[in-house]
Amino acid sequence: MTNGARSVDELRGELEVERTLGWLFFDIHRLLAKAFETRSKELGLTRSQWRILCVVDRVPGGQTQTQLADMTEIEKAPLGKILDRLEDGGWISRKGHPSDRRARLVYATSKIEKYMPELAAAAKATFAQTLQGMRQGEVKDLIAQLQRLKRNLGGADE
Amino acid sequence: MTNGARSVDELRGELEVERTLGWLFFDIHRLLAKAFETRSKELGLTRSQWRILCVVDRVPGGQTQTQLADMTEIEKAPLGKILDRLEDGGWISRKGHPSDRRARLVYATSKIEKYMPELAAAAKATFAQTLQGMRQGEVKDLIAQLQRLKRNLGGADE
DNA sequence: GCAAATTAGTATACTGGATTACAATATACG
DNA sequence: CGTATATTGTAATCCAGTATACTAATTTGC
């Protein structure tokens, strides 16, 4: 902080990187969601729902909601609502934990098997579009950079 | 697409890049919002509100809501709600358009002048944290890559 | 063993996106 | 003109995220 007294106009002009970079993440996030949901619309799954579903799907033995919340870094309250909708749609089921009566274990139903090809195709098409014109090495570097930013912001490392 | 009939497990395994990259944008977006809002909380401005406010601030002559929606690529309806809150907070004012009775022109009030130093500091601190350990050239390259992705997804070029 | 602290999940309130539908006004055109 | 079409802004509804507070059940610790 070397600034003695900066004018408002000076401050306005100094924020170029912040203005550009910050909203790129915001915009790409929104555009990605839109691109994916357009392709998978007939299944009625939003991107967030799919994210949760993928994590549920990877652990056949079932997980508690708290474990899911930790893995996705989504708070338990909104996670519960997303699970409600997934359950309504028949994508998951919840069963009481055998030894902890507070907890409920979340499982993927067989519905995911049926629609996985469609969902995988939607995801692949979305990223083929997103990454068009980039070499594989560039993609790898980009991922590494983004993971660094995420760590810098205090995010978990996956 | 060379796949004849892929198993569900094969499909599950193939989506590594999609799984990693897609949610990095999602996570960074959330973490950025949180980092900024923690720093600027006492002003009561959220990141989205600040985004809109910056755009309003750059055109002293006032803009219609439709122009603002085009510039930020936010739909008119949600934009209107954000403007409502900014107006409630005294950050902007809306006046009827002189020649088009449907339209209202949006102006920044003088409140922004008073708090710009604080907001600029919050933005700069947030990005100093986010980009720590990166060289200037890397930041420039990253921005270029992200702009390419945004274009690929059909976003405007700024 | 029993009270206190912790944990699992839900409820509620608020912000902010998209989408759809709509009233009021402007504009274009036959 | 006068009617059809565009556009401006708003309302209502939905999904998703944050934060806070709460109930019920489980551990912990004395």
JSON list of C-alpha atoms in Angstrom, two decimals, chain A residues 43-144:
[
{"chain": "A", "resi": 43, "resn": "LEU", "atom": "CA", "xyz": [-33.36, -35.84, -18.56]},
{"chain": "A", "resi": 44, "resn": "GLY", "atom": "CA", "xyz": [-34.33, -33.03, -16.24]},
{"chain": "A", "resi": 45, "resn": "LEU", "atom": "CA", "xyz": [-30.97, -32.99, -14.49]},
{"chain": "A", "resi": 46, "resn": "THR", "atom": "CA", "xyz": [-29.28, -29.73, -13.67]},
{"chain": "A", "resi": 47, "resn": "ARG", "atom": "CA", "xyz": [-25.54, -29.49, -13.51]},
{"chain": "A", "resi": 48, "resn": "SER", "atom": "CA", "xyz": [-25.45, -29.36, -9.74]},
{"chain": "A", "resi": 49, "resn": "GLN", "atom": "CA", "xyz": [-27.65, -32.40, -9.54]},
{"chain": "A", "resi": 50, "resn": "TRP", "atom": "CA", "xyz": [-25.36, -34.21, -11.90]},
{"chain": "A", "resi": 51, "resn": "ARG", "atom": "CA", "xyz": [-22.34, -33.27, -9.87]},
{"chain": "A", "resi": 52, "resn": "ILE", "atom": "CA", "xyz": [-23.82, -34.78, -6.75]},
{"chain": "A", "resi": 53, "resn": "LEU", "atom": "CA", "xyz": [-25.04, -37.79, -8.65]},
{"chain": "A", "resi": 54, "resn": "CYS", "atom": "CA", "xyz": [-21.53, -38.51, -9.95]},
{"chain": "A", "resi": 55, "resn": "VAL", "atom": "CA", "xyz": [-20.13, -38.47, -6.45]},
{"chain": "A", "resi": 56, "resn": "VAL", "atom": "CA", "xyz": [-22.90, -40.70, -5.17]},
{"chain": "A", "resi": 57, "resn": "ASP", "atom": "CA", "xyz": [-22.41, -43.04, -8.09]},
{"chain": "A", "resi": 58, "resn": "ARG", "atom": "CA", "xyz": [-18.73, -43.58, -7.34]},
{"chain": "A", "resi": 59, "resn": "VAL", "atom": "CA", "xyz": [-19.31, -45.18, -3.97]},
{"chain": "A", "resi": 60, "resn": "PRO", "atom": "CA", "xyz": [-21.62, -48.16, -4.32]},
{"chain": "A", "resi": 61, "resn": "GLY", "atom": "CA", "xyz": [-21.73, -48.81, -0.58]},
{"chain": "A", "resi": 62, "resn": "GLY", "atom": "CA", "xyz": [-23.56, -45.59, 0.14]},
{"chain": "A", "resi": 63, "resn": "GLN", "atom": "CA", "xyz": [-22.44, -42.41, 1.89]},
{"chain": "A", "resi": 64, "resn": "THR", "atom": "CA", "xyz": [-23.90, -40.17, 4.51]},
{"chain": "A", "resi": 65, "resn": "GLN", "atom": "CA", "xyz": [-24.98, -36.70, 3.53]},
{"chain": "A", "resi": 66, "resn": "THR", "atom": "CA", "xyz": [-22.23, -35.22, 5.62]},
{"chain": "A", "resi": 67, "resn": "GLN", "atom": "CA", "xyz": [-19.60, -37.18, 3.71]},
{"chain": "A", "resi": 68, "resn": "LEU", "atom": "CA", "xyz": [-21.13, -35.98, 0.46]},
{"chain": "A", "resi": 69, "resn": "ALA", "atom": "CA", "xyz": [-21.15, -32.40, 1.68]},
{"chain": "A", "resi": 70, "resn": "ASP", "atom": "CA", "xyz": [-17.45, -32.65, 2.56]},
{"chain": "A", "resi": 71, "resn": "MET", "atom": "CA", "xyz": [-16.53, -34.09, -0.80]},
{"chain": "A", "resi": 72, "resn": "THR", "atom": "CA", "xyz": [-18.38, -31.50, -2.83]},
{"chain": "A", "resi": 73, "resn": "GLU", "atom": "CA", "xyz": [-17.83, -28.61, -0.44]},
{"chain": "A", "resi": 74, "resn": "ILE", "atom": "CA", "xyz": [-21.49, -27.79, -0.60]},
{"chain": "A", "resi": 75, "resn": "GLU", "atom": "CA", "xyz": [-23.20, -27.01, 2.67]},
{"chain": "A", "resi": 76, "resn": "LYS", "atom": "CA", "xyz": [-25.41, -29.65, 4.14]},
{"chain": "A", "resi": 77, "resn": "ALA", "atom": "CA", "xyz": [-28.60, -27.64, 3.85]},
{"chain": "A", "resi": 78, "resn": "PRO", "atom": "CA", "xyz": [-28.56, -27.01, 0.10]},
{"chain": "A", "resi": 79, "resn": "LEU", "atom": "CA", "xyz": [-27.16, -30.49, -0.45]},
{"chain": "A", "resi": 80, "resn": "GLY", "atom": "CA", "xyz": [-30.19, -31.92, 1.29]},
{"chain": "A", "resi": 81, "resn": "LYS", "atom": "CA", "xyz": [-32.47, -30.03, -1.07]},
{"chain": "A", "resi": 82, "resn": "ILE", "atom": "CA", "xyz": [-30.60, -31.24, -4.13]},
{"chain": "A", "resi": 83, "resn": "LEU", "atom": "CA", "xyz": [-30.85, -34.79, -2.82]},
{"chain": "A", "resi": 84, "resn": "ASP", "atom": "CA", "xyz": [-34.57, -34.30, -2.31]},
{"chain": "A", "resi": 85, "resn": "ARG", "atom": "CA", "xyz": [-34.94, -33.48, -5.98]},
{"chain": "A", "resi": 86, "resn": "LEU", "atom": "CA", "xyz": [-32.72, -36.35, -7.06]},
{"chain": "A", "resi": 87, "resn": "GLU", "atom": "CA", "xyz": [-34.79, -38.68, -4.91]},
{"chain": "A", "resi": 88, "resn": "ASP", "atom": "CA", "xyz": [-38.02, -37.31, -6.41]},
{"chain": "A", "resi": 89, "resn": "GLY", "atom": "CA", "xyz": [-36.57, -38.02, -9.83]},
{"chain": "A", "resi": 90, "resn": "GLY", "atom": "CA", "xyz": [-35.69, -41.58, -8.88]},
{"chain": "A", "resi": 91, "resn": "TRP", "atom": "CA", "xyz": [-31.94, -41.10, -9.26]},
{"chain": "A", "resi": 92, "resn": "ILE", "atom": "CA", "xyz": [-31.00, -41.89, -5.69]},
{"chain": "A", "resi": 93, "resn": "SER", "atom": "CA", "xyz": [-32.45, -43.55, -2.62]},
{"chain": "A", "resi": 94, "resn": "ARG", "atom": "CA", "xyz": [-31.82, -42.86, 1.05]},
{"chain": "A", "resi": 95, "resn": "LYS", "atom": "CA", "xyz": [-31.78, -45.56, 3.70]},
{"chain": "A", "resi": 96, "resn": "GLY", "atom": "CA", "xyz": [-31.26, -45.32, 7.42]},
{"chain": "A", "resi": 97, "resn": "HIS", "atom": "CA", "xyz": [-27.73, -45.91, 8.59]},
{"chain": "A", "resi": 98, "resn": "PRO", "atom": "CA", "xyz": [-27.52, -49.34, 10.28]},
{"chain": "A", "resi": 99, "resn": "SER", "atom": "CA", "xyz": [-25.78, -48.17, 13.44]},
{"chain": "A", "resi": 100, "resn": "ASP", "atom": "CA", "xyz": [-26.37, -44.42, 13.59]},
{"chain": "A", "resi": 101, "resn": "ARG", "atom": "CA", "xyz": [-30.01, -43.53, 13.68]},
{"chain": "A", "resi": 102, "resn": "ARG", "atom": "CA", "xyz": [-29.30, -39.88, 12.93]},
{"chain": "A", "resi": 103, "resn": "ALA", "atom": "CA", "xyz": [-27.66, -40.65, 9.61]},
{"chain": "A", "resi": 104, "resn": "ARG", "atom": "CA", "xyz": [-29.03, -41.74, 6.26]},
{"chain": "A", "resi": 105, "resn": "LEU", "atom": "CA", "xyz": [-27.00, -43.45, 3.58]},
{"chain": "A", "resi": 106, "resn": "VAL", "atom": "CA", "xyz": [-27.37, -42.24, 0.01]},
{"chain": "A", "resi": 107, "resn": "TYR", "atom": "CA", "xyz": [-27.21, -44.68, -2.90]},
{"chain": "A", "resi": 108, "resn": "ALA", "atom": "CA", "xyz": [-27.49, -44.30, -6.64]},
{"chain": "A", "resi": 109, "resn": "THR", "atom": "CA", "xyz": [-30.37, -46.25, -8.15]},
{"chain": "A", "resi": 110, "resn": "SER", "atom": "CA", "xyz": [-30.07, -48.25, -11.34]},
{"chain": "A", "resi": 111, "resn": "LYS", "atom": "CA", "xyz": [-31.54, -45.35, -13.29]},
{"chain": "A", "resi": 112, "resn": "ILE", "atom": "CA", "xyz": [-28.07, -43.89, -13.63]},
{"chain": "A", "resi": 113, "resn": "GLU", "atom": "CA", "xyz": [-26.92, -46.97, -15.57]},
{"chain": "A", "resi": 114, "resn": "LYS", "atom": "CA", "xyz": [-29.63, -46.43, -18.07]},
{"chain": "A", "resi": 115, "resn": "TYR", "atom": "CA", "xyz": [-28.90, -42.80, -18.71]},
{"chain": "A", "resi": 116, "resn": "MET", "atom": "CA", "xyz": [-25.13, -42.69, -18.22]},
{"chain": "A", "resi": 117, "resn": "PRO", "atom": "CA", "xyz": [-24.44, -42.86, -21.98]},
{"chain": "A", "resi": 118, "resn": "GLU", "atom": "CA", "xyz": [-26.60, -39.82, -22.57]},
{"chain": "A", "resi": 119, "resn": "LEU", "atom": "CA", "xyz": [-25.11, -37.87, -19.69]},
{"chain": "A", "resi": 120, "resn": "ALA", "atom": "CA", "xyz": [-21.56, -38.80, -20.61]},
{"chain": "A", "resi": 121, "resn": "ALA", "atom": "CA", "xyz": [-22.23, -37.70, -24.17]},
{"chain": "A", "resi": 122, "resn": "ALA", "atom": "CA", "xyz": [-23.64, -34.39, -22.95]},
{"chain": "A", "resi": 123, "resn": "ALA", "atom": "CA", "xyz": [-20.58, -33.79, -20.78]},
{"chain": "A", "resi": 124, "resn": "LYS", "atom": "CA", "xyz": [-18.14, -34.73, -23.51]},
{"chain": "A", "resi": 125, "resn": "ALA", "atom": "CA", "xyz": [-19.87, -32.61, -26.11]},
{"chain": "A", "resi": 126, "resn": "THR", "atom": "CA", "xyz": [-19.93, -29.65, -23.74]},
{"chain": "A", "resi": 127, "resn": "PHE", "atom": "CA", "xyz": [-16.20, -29.85, -23.16]},
{"chain": "A", "resi": 128, "resn": "ALA", "atom": "CA", "xyz": [-15.37, -30.58, -26.75]},
{"chain": "A", "resi": 129, "resn": "GLN", "atom": "CA", "xyz": [-17.07, -27.28, -27.51]},
{"chain": "A", "resi": 130, "resn": "THR", "atom": "CA", "xyz": [-15.43, -25.47, -24.62]},
{"chain": "A", "resi": 131, "resn": "LEU", "atom": "CA", "xyz": [-11.90, -26.63, -25.37]},
{"chain": "A", "resi": 132, "resn": "GLN", "atom": "CA", "xyz": [-11.97, -26.49, -29.14]},
{"chain": "A", "resi": 133, "resn": "GLY", "atom": "CA", "xyz": [-8.70, -25.32, -30.59]},
{"chain": "A", "resi": 134, "resn": "MET", "atom": "CA", "xyz": [-6.66, -26.14, -27.49]},
{"chain": "A", "resi": 135, "resn": "ARG", "atom": "CA", "xyz": [-3.89, -28.71, -27.47]},
{"chain": "A", "resi": 136, "resn": "GLN", "atom": "CA", "xyz": [-3.89, -31.41, -24.85]},
{"chain": "A", "resi": 137, "resn": "GLY", "atom": "CA", "xyz": [-0.85, -29.93, -23.14]},
{"chain": "A", "resi": 138, "resn": "GLU", "atom": "CA", "xyz": [-2.54, -26.56, -22.89]},
{"chain": "A", "resi": 139, "resn": "VAL", "atom": "CA", "xyz": [-5.54, -28.13, -21.24]},
{"chain": "A", "resi": 140, "resn": "LYS", "atom": "CA", "xyz": [-3.31, -29.84, -18.73]},
{"chain": "A", "resi": 141, "resn": "ASP", "atom": "CA", "xyz": [-1.52, -26.60, -17.93]},
{"chain": "A", "resi": 142, "resn": "LEU", "atom": "CA", "xyz": [-4.79, -24.76, -17.60]},
{"chain": "A", "resi": 143, "resn": "ILE", "atom": "CA", "xyz": [-6.08, -27.30, -15.13]},
{"chain": "A", "resi": 144, "resn": "ALA", "atom": "CA", "xyz": [-2.88, -26.99, -13.10]}
]
